[in-house]
Short mmCIF file of C-alpha atoms in Angstrom, two decimals:
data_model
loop_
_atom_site.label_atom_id
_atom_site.label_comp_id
_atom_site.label_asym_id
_atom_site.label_seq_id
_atom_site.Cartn_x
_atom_site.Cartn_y
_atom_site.Cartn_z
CA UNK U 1 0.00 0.00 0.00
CA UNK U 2 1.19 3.31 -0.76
CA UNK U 3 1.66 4.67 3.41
CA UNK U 4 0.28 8.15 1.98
CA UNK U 5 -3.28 6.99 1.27
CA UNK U 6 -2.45 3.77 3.82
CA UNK U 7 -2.49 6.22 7.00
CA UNK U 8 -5.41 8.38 5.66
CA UNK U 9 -8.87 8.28 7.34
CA UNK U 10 -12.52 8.60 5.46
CA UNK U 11 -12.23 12.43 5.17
CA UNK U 12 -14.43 14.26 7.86
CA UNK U 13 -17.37 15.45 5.01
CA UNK U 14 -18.00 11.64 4.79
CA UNK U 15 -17.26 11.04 7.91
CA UNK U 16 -20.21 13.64 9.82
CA UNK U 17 -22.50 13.06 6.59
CA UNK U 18 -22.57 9.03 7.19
CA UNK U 19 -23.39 9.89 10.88
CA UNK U 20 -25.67 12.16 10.10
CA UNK U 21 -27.49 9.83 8.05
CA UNK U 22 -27.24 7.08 10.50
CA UNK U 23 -28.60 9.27 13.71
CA UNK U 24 -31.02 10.87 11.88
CA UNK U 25 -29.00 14.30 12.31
CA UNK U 26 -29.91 17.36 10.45
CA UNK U 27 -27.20 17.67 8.34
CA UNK U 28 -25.12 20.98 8.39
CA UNK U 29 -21.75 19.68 8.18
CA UNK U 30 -20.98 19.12 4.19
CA UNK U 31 -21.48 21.33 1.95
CA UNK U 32 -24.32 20.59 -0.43
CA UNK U 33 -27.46 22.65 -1.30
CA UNK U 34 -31.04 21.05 -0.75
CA UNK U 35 -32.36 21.88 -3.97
CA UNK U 36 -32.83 20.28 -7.15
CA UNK U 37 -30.75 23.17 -9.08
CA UNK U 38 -31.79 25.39 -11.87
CA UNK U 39 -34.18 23.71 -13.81
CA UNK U 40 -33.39 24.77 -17.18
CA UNK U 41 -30.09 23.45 -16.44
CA UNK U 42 -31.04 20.13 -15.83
CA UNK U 43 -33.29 19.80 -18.58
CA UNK U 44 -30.24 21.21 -21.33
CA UNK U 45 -28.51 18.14 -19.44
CA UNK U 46 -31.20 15.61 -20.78
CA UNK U 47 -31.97 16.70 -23.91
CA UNK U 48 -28.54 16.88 -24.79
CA UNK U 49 -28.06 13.29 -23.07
CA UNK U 50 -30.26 12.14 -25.19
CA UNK U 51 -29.97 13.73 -28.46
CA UNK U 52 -26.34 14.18 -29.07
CA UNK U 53 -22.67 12.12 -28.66
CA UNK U 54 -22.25 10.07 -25.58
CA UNK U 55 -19.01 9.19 -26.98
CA UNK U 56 -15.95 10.19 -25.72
CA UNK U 57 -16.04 14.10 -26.20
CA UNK U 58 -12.28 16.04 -26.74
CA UNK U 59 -9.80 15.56 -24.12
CA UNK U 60 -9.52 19.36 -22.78
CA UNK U 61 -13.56 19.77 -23.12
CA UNK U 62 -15.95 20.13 -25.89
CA UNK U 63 -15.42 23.40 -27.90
CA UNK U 64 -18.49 24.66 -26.92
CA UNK U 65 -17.69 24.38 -22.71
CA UNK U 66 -14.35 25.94 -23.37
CA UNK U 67 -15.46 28.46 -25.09
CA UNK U 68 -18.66 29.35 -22.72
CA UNK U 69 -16.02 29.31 -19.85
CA UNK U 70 -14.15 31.76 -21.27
CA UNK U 71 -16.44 33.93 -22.10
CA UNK U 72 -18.28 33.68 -18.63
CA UNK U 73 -15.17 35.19 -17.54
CA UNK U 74 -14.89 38.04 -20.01
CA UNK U 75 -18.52 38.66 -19.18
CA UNK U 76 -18.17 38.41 -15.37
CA UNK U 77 -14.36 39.04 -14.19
CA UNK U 78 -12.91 41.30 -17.12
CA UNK U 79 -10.42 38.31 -17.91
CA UNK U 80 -9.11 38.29 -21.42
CA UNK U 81 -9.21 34.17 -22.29
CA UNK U 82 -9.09 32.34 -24.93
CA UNK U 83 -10.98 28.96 -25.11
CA UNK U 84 -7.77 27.04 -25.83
CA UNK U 85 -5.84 28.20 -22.15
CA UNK U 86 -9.70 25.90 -21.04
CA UNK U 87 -9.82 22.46 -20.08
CA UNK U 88 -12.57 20.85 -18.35
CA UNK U 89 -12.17 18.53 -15.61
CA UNK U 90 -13.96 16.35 -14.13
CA UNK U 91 -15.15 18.44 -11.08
CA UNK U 92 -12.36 21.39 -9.44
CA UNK U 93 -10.57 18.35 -7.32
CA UNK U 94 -9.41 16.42 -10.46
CA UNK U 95 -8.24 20.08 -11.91
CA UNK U 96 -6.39 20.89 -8.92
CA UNK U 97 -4.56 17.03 -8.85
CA UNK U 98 -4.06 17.55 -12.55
CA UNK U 99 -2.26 20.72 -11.98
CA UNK U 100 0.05 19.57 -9.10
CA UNK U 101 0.94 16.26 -10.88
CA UNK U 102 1.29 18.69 -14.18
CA UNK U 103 3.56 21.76 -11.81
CA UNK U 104 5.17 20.31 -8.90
CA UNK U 105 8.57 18.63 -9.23
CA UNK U 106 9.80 16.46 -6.17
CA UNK U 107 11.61 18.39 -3.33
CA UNK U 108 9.68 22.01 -4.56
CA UNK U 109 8.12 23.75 -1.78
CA UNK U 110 4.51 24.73 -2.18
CA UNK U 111 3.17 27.27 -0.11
CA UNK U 112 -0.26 26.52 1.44
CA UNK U 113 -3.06 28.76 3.92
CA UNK U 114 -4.25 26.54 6.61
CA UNK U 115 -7.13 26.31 7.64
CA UNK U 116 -7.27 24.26 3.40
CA UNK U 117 -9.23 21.70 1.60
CA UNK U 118 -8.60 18.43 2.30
CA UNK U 119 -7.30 17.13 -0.48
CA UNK U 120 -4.64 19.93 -1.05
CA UNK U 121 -2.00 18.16 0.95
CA UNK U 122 -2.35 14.69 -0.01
CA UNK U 123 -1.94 15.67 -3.64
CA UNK U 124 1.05 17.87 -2.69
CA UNK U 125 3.10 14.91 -1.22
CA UNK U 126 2.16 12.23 -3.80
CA UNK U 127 3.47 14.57 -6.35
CA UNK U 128 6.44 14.98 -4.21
CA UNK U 129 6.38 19.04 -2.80
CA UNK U 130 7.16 19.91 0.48
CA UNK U 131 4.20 21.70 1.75
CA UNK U 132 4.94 24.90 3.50
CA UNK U 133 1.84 25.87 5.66
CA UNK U 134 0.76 29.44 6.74
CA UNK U 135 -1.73 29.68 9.75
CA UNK U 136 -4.75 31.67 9.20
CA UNK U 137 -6.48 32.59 12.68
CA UNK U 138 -9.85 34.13 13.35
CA UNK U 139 -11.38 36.39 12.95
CA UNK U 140 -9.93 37.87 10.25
CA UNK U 141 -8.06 35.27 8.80
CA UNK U 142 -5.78 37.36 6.95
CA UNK U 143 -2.26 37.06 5.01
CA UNK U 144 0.78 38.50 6.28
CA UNK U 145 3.65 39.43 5.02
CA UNK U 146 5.63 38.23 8.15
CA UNK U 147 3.96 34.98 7.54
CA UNK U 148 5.22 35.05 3.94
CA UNK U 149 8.46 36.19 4.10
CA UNK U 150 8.81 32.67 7.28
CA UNK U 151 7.89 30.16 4.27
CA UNK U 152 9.70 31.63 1.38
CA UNK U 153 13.24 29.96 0.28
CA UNK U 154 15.03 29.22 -2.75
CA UNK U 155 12.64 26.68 -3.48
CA UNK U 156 9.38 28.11 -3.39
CA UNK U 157 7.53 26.91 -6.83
CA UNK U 158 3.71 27.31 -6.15
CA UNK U 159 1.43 29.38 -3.98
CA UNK U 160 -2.12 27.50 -3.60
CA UNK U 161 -4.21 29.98 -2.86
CA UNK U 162 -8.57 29.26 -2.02
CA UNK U 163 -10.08 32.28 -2.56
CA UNK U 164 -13.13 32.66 -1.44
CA UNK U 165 -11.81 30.52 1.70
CA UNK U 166 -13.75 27.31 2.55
CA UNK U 167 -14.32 26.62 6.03
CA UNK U 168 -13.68 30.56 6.10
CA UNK U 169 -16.53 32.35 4.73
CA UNK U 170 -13.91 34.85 3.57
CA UNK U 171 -12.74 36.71 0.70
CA UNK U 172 -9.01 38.13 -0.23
CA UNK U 173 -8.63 41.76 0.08
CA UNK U 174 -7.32 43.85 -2.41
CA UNK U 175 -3.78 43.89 0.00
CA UNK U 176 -3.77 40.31 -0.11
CA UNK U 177 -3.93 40.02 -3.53
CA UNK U 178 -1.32 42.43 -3.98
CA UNK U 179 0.87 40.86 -1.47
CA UNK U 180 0.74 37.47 -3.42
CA UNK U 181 1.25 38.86 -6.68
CA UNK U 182 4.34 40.47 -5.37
CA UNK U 183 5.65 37.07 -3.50
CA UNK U 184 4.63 35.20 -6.64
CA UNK U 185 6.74 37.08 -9.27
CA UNK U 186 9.78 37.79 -6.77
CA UNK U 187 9.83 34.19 -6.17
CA UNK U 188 8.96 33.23 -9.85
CA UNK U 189 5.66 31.14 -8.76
CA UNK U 190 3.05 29.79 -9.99
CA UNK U 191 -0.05 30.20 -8.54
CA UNK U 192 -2.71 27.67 -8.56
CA UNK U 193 -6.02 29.76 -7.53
CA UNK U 194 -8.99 27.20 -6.22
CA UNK U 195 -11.74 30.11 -7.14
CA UNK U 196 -14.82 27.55 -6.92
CA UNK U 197 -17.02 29.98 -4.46
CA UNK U 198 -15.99 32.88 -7.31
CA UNK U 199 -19.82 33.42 -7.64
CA UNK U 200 -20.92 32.45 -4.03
CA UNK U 201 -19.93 35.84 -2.36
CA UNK U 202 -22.55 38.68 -0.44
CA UNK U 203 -23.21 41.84 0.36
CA UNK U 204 -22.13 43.39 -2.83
CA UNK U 205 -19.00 42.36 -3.10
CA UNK U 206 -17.30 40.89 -6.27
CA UNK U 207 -15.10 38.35 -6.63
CA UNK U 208 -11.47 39.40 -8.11
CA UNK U 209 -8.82 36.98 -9.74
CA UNK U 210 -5.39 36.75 -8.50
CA UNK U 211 -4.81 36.17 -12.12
CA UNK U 212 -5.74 39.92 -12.97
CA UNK U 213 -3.20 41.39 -10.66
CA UNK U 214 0.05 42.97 -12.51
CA UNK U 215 2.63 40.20 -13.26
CA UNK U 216 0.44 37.30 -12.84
CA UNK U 217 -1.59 36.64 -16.29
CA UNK U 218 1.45 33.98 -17.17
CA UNK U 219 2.02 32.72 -13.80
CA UNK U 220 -1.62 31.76 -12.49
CA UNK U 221 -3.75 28.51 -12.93
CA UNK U 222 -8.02 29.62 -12.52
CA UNK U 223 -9.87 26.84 -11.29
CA UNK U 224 -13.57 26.71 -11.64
CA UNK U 225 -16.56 24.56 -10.59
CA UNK U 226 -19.60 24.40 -11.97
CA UNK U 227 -20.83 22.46 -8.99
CA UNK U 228 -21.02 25.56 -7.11
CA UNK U 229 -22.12 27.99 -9.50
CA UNK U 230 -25.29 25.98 -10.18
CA UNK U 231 -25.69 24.18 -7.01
CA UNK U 232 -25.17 21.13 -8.18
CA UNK U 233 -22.43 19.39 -6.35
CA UNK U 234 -22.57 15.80 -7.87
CA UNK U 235 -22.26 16.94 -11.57
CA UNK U 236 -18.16 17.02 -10.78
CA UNK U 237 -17.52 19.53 -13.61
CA UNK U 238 -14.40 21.76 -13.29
CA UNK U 239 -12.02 23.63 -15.53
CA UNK U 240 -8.86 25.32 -15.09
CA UNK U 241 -7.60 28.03 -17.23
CA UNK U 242 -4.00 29.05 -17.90
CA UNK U 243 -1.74 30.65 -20.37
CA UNK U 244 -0.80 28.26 -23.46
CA UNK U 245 3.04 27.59 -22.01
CA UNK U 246 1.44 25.73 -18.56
CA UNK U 247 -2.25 24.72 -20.14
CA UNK U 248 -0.44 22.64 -22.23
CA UNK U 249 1.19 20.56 -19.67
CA UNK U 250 -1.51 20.73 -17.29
CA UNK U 251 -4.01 18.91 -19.99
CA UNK U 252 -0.78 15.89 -20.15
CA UNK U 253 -1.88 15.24 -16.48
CA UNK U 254 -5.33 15.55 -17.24
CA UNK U 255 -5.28 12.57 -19.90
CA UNK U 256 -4.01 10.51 -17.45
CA UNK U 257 -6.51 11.48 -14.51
CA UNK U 258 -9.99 11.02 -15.99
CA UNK U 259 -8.86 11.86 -19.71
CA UNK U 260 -12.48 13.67 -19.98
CA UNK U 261 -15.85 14.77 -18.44
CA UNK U 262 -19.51 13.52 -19.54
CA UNK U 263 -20.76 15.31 -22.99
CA UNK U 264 -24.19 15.85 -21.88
CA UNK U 265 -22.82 17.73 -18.67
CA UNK U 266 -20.41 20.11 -20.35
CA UNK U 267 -23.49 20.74 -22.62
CA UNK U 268 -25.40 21.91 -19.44
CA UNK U 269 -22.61 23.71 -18.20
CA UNK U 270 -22.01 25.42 -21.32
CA UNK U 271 -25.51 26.44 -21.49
CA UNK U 272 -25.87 27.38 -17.71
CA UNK U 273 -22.41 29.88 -18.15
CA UNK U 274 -24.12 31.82 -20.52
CA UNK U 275 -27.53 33.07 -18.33
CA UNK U 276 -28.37 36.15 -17.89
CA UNK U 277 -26.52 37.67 -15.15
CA UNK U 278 -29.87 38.48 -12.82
CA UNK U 279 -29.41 34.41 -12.64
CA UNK U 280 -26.86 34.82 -10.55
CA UNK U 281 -27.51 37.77 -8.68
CA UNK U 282 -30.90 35.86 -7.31
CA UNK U 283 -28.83 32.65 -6.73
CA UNK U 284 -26.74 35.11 -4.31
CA UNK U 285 -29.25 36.80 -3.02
CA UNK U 286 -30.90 33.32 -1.94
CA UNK U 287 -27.90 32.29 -0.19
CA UNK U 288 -27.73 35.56 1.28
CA UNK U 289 -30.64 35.58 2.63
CA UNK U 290 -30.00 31.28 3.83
CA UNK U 291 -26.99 33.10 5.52
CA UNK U 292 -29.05 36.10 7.74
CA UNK U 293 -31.71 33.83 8.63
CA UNK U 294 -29.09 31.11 9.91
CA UNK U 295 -27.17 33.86 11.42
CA UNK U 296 -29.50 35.45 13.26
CA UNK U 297 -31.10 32.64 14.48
CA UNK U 298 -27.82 31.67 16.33
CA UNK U 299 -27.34 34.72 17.63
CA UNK U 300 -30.42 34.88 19.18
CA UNK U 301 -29.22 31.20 20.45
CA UNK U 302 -25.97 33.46 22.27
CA UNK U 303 -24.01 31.78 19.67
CA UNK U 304 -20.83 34.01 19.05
CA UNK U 305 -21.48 33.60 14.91
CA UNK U 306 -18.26 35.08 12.98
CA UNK U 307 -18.93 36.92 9.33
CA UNK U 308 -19.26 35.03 6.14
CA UNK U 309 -18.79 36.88 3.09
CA UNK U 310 -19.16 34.19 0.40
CA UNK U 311 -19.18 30.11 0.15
CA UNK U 312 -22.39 28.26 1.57
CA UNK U 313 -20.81 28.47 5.33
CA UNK U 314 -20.51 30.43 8.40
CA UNK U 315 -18.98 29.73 11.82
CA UNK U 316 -19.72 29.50 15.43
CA UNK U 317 -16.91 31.04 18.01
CA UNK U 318 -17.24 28.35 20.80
CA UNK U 319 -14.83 30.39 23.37
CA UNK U 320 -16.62 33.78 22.68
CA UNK U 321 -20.00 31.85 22.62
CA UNK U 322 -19.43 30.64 26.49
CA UNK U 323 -18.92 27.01 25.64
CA UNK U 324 -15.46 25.20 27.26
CA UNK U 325 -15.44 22.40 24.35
CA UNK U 326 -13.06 22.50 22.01
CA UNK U 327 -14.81 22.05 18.18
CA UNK U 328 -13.93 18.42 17.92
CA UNK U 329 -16.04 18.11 21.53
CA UNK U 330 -18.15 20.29 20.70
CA UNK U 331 -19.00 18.52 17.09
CA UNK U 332 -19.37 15.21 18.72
CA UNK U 333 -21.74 16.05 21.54
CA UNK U 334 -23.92 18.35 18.64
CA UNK U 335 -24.60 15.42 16.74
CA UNK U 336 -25.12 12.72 19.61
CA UNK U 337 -27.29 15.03 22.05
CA UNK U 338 -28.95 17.73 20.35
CA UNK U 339 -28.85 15.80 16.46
CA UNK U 340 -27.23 18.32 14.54
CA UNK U 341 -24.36 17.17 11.98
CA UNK U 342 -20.75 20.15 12.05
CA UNK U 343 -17.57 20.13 10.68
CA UNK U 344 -14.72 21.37 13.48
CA UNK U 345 -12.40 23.43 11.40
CA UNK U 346 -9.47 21.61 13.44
CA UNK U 347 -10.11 19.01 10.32
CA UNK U 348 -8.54 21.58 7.86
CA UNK U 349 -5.16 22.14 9.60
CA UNK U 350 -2.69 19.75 9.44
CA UNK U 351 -0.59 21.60 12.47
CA UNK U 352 -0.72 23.80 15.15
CA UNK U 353 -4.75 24.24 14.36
CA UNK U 354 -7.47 26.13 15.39
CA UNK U 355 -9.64 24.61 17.51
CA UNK U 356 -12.37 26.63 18.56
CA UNK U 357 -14.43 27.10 15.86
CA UNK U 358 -17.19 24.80 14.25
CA UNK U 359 -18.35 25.48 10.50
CA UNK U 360 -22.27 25.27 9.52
CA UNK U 361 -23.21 25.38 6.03
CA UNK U 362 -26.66 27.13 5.36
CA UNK U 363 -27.05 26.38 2.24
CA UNK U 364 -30.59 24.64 2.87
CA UNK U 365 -34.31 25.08 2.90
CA UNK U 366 -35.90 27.67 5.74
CA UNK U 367 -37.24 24.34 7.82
CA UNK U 368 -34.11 22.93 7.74
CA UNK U 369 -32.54 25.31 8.86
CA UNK U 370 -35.16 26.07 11.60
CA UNK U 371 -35.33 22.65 12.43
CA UNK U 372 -31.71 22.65 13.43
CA UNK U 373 -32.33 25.88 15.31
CA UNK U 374 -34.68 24.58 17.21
CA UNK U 375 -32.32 21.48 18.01
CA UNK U 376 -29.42 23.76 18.99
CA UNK U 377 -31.37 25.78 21.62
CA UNK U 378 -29.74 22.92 23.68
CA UNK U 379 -26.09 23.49 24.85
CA UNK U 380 -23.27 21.70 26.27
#
């Protein structure tokens, strides 16, 4: 057995979901929407599932997809891309394993913001890297440049950078962005940017690129999902986008990952990209709105509920909410006692983690969320 995946557990979204669905525990732990997804969607999926090639479709993506991707962007970030820097994966993880395997030579360092996704790590050290981790603390979670400048050597190569942050709820800021750009070229990175929640952000805001910033057109890989743009997580549809010189290699490791992604799907997706934009102004405003009514409902609870300005999740302070558990405590007597499924956010560190926060995602129906409400008026 290869000791890498040997010594790995079931990863904790399976992990509190199987529970969940054991107990009979409202489910707030992974993140997946209730809903069915936009209908029109779906139905551009079976109509094209049944009227055109189930056959194996181009390697880097139909040229329709590509070229819907790419104009998505032009349409919603300003980015100048051409459908050829597209490929399609099958869903944002196999992109990002496609471009480690494709970027990261053995003994290069690849600098990492913990609290990350799962599978970021694993990925890094099959490949080879060295991870090099920078701790993100509440309640800003923000990137330094002290904590930079403590990772950086000679043999930097990549920045992975999740922007918006899952279990975070946050967005980069402007200075972050310009702080990476900076690292990036001085060091002559690449960044990889996991930008899945791109469309999944609040309040106004807008989602910006680390790709857009000065110096970083050549040196960035965009990762998309259209699992999270149209709420539906088990269509595993991805793409990354990158200049010719590093698209090029990244589609070699693609080929050998899952060579391509369903026909019918990237017919959906390439439908879905081009909506009218009030599509996904009301998809925000819904999960806004999933958000406040979560939010305040905990608050009114005493729950200490930190801000969330994109993804579908927002967390709970247990030390300023009064309660002496640390998350993984805290997660295990929510489920058993009051039925309620959580992630503790101690599950995306790999070191020295934070362990006083628990993540919720509200990205379900009004009675499920008041259901769980109700169920969480008792506390440890």
């Amino acid at each position: 057995m290869n000791p890498l995946y040997a010594g790995l557990g079931t990863t904790i979204f399976e992990a509190m979901s199987a529970r969940a669905r054991a107990t009979g525990a409202i489910n707030l732990g992974q993140g997946f929407p209730d809903g069915r997804g936009p209908a029109d969607v779906l139905a551009e999926a079976a109509r094209a599932l049944l009227e055109e090639s189930n056959q194996y479709p181009p390697m880097a993506g139909t040229p329709a997809s590509r070229a819907a991707v790419a104009e998505h962007y032009r349409v919603h970030q300003a980015l100048d891309l051409d459908p050829g820097e597209v490929i399609v994966t099958s869903g944002a993880t196999e992109a990002l394993a496609a471009a480690i395997f494709a970027l990261v030579t053995p003994g290069d360092e690849v600098v990492m913001f913990q609290p990350l996704y799962d599978a970021y790590l694993p990925l890094v050290r099959q490949a080879g890297g060295v991870a090099k981790l920078v701790r993100l603390e509440p309640p800003e979670w923000r990137i330094t440049a002290e904590a930079l400048a403590a990772v950086a050597s000679a043999r930097t190569r990549l920045v992975l950078l999740n922007s918006p942050l899952n279990p975070t709820g946050t967005m980069i800021s402007p200075a972050e962005l310009s702080l990476l750009a900076d690292f990036c070229t001085s060091h002559d990175a690449i960044a990889i940017c996991d930008e899945v929640w791109e469309h999944v952000v609040f309040d106004g805001a807008q989602h910006r690129s680390l790709m857009t910033m000065p110096g970083m057109r050549n040196r960035t890989v965009k990762i998309g999902s259209a699992g999270k743009i149209f709420s539906l997580t088990g269509w595993k549809v991805g793409w990354m986008c990158a200049t010719p010189a590093i698209s090029s290699v990244l589609a070699k490791a693609h080929q050998f990952l899952t060579f391509t992604t369903p026909p019918n799907l990237q017919a959906a997706v390439a439908y879905g990209l081009s909506k009218d934009p009030a599509y996904f102004e009301d998809m925000r405003a819904g999960y806004q709105r999933s958000r406040d009514r979560l939010a305040d409902g905990l608050t009114k609870l005493g729950y200490a509920v930190l801000p969330s300005a994109a993804t579908y999740f927002l967390n709970i302070d247990l030390a300023a909410s009064g309660i002496a558990l640390d998350d993984v405590a805290f997660a295990e007597w929510l489920i058993e006692q009051a039925g309620v499924a959580t992630i503790p956010v101690s599950a995306f560190y790999a070191e020295d983690a934070v362990t006083s926060v628990v993540r919720l995602c509200f990205a379900k129906q009004d009675a499920t969320l008041d259901a769980a409400l109700e169920r969480m008026t008792r506390r440890p």
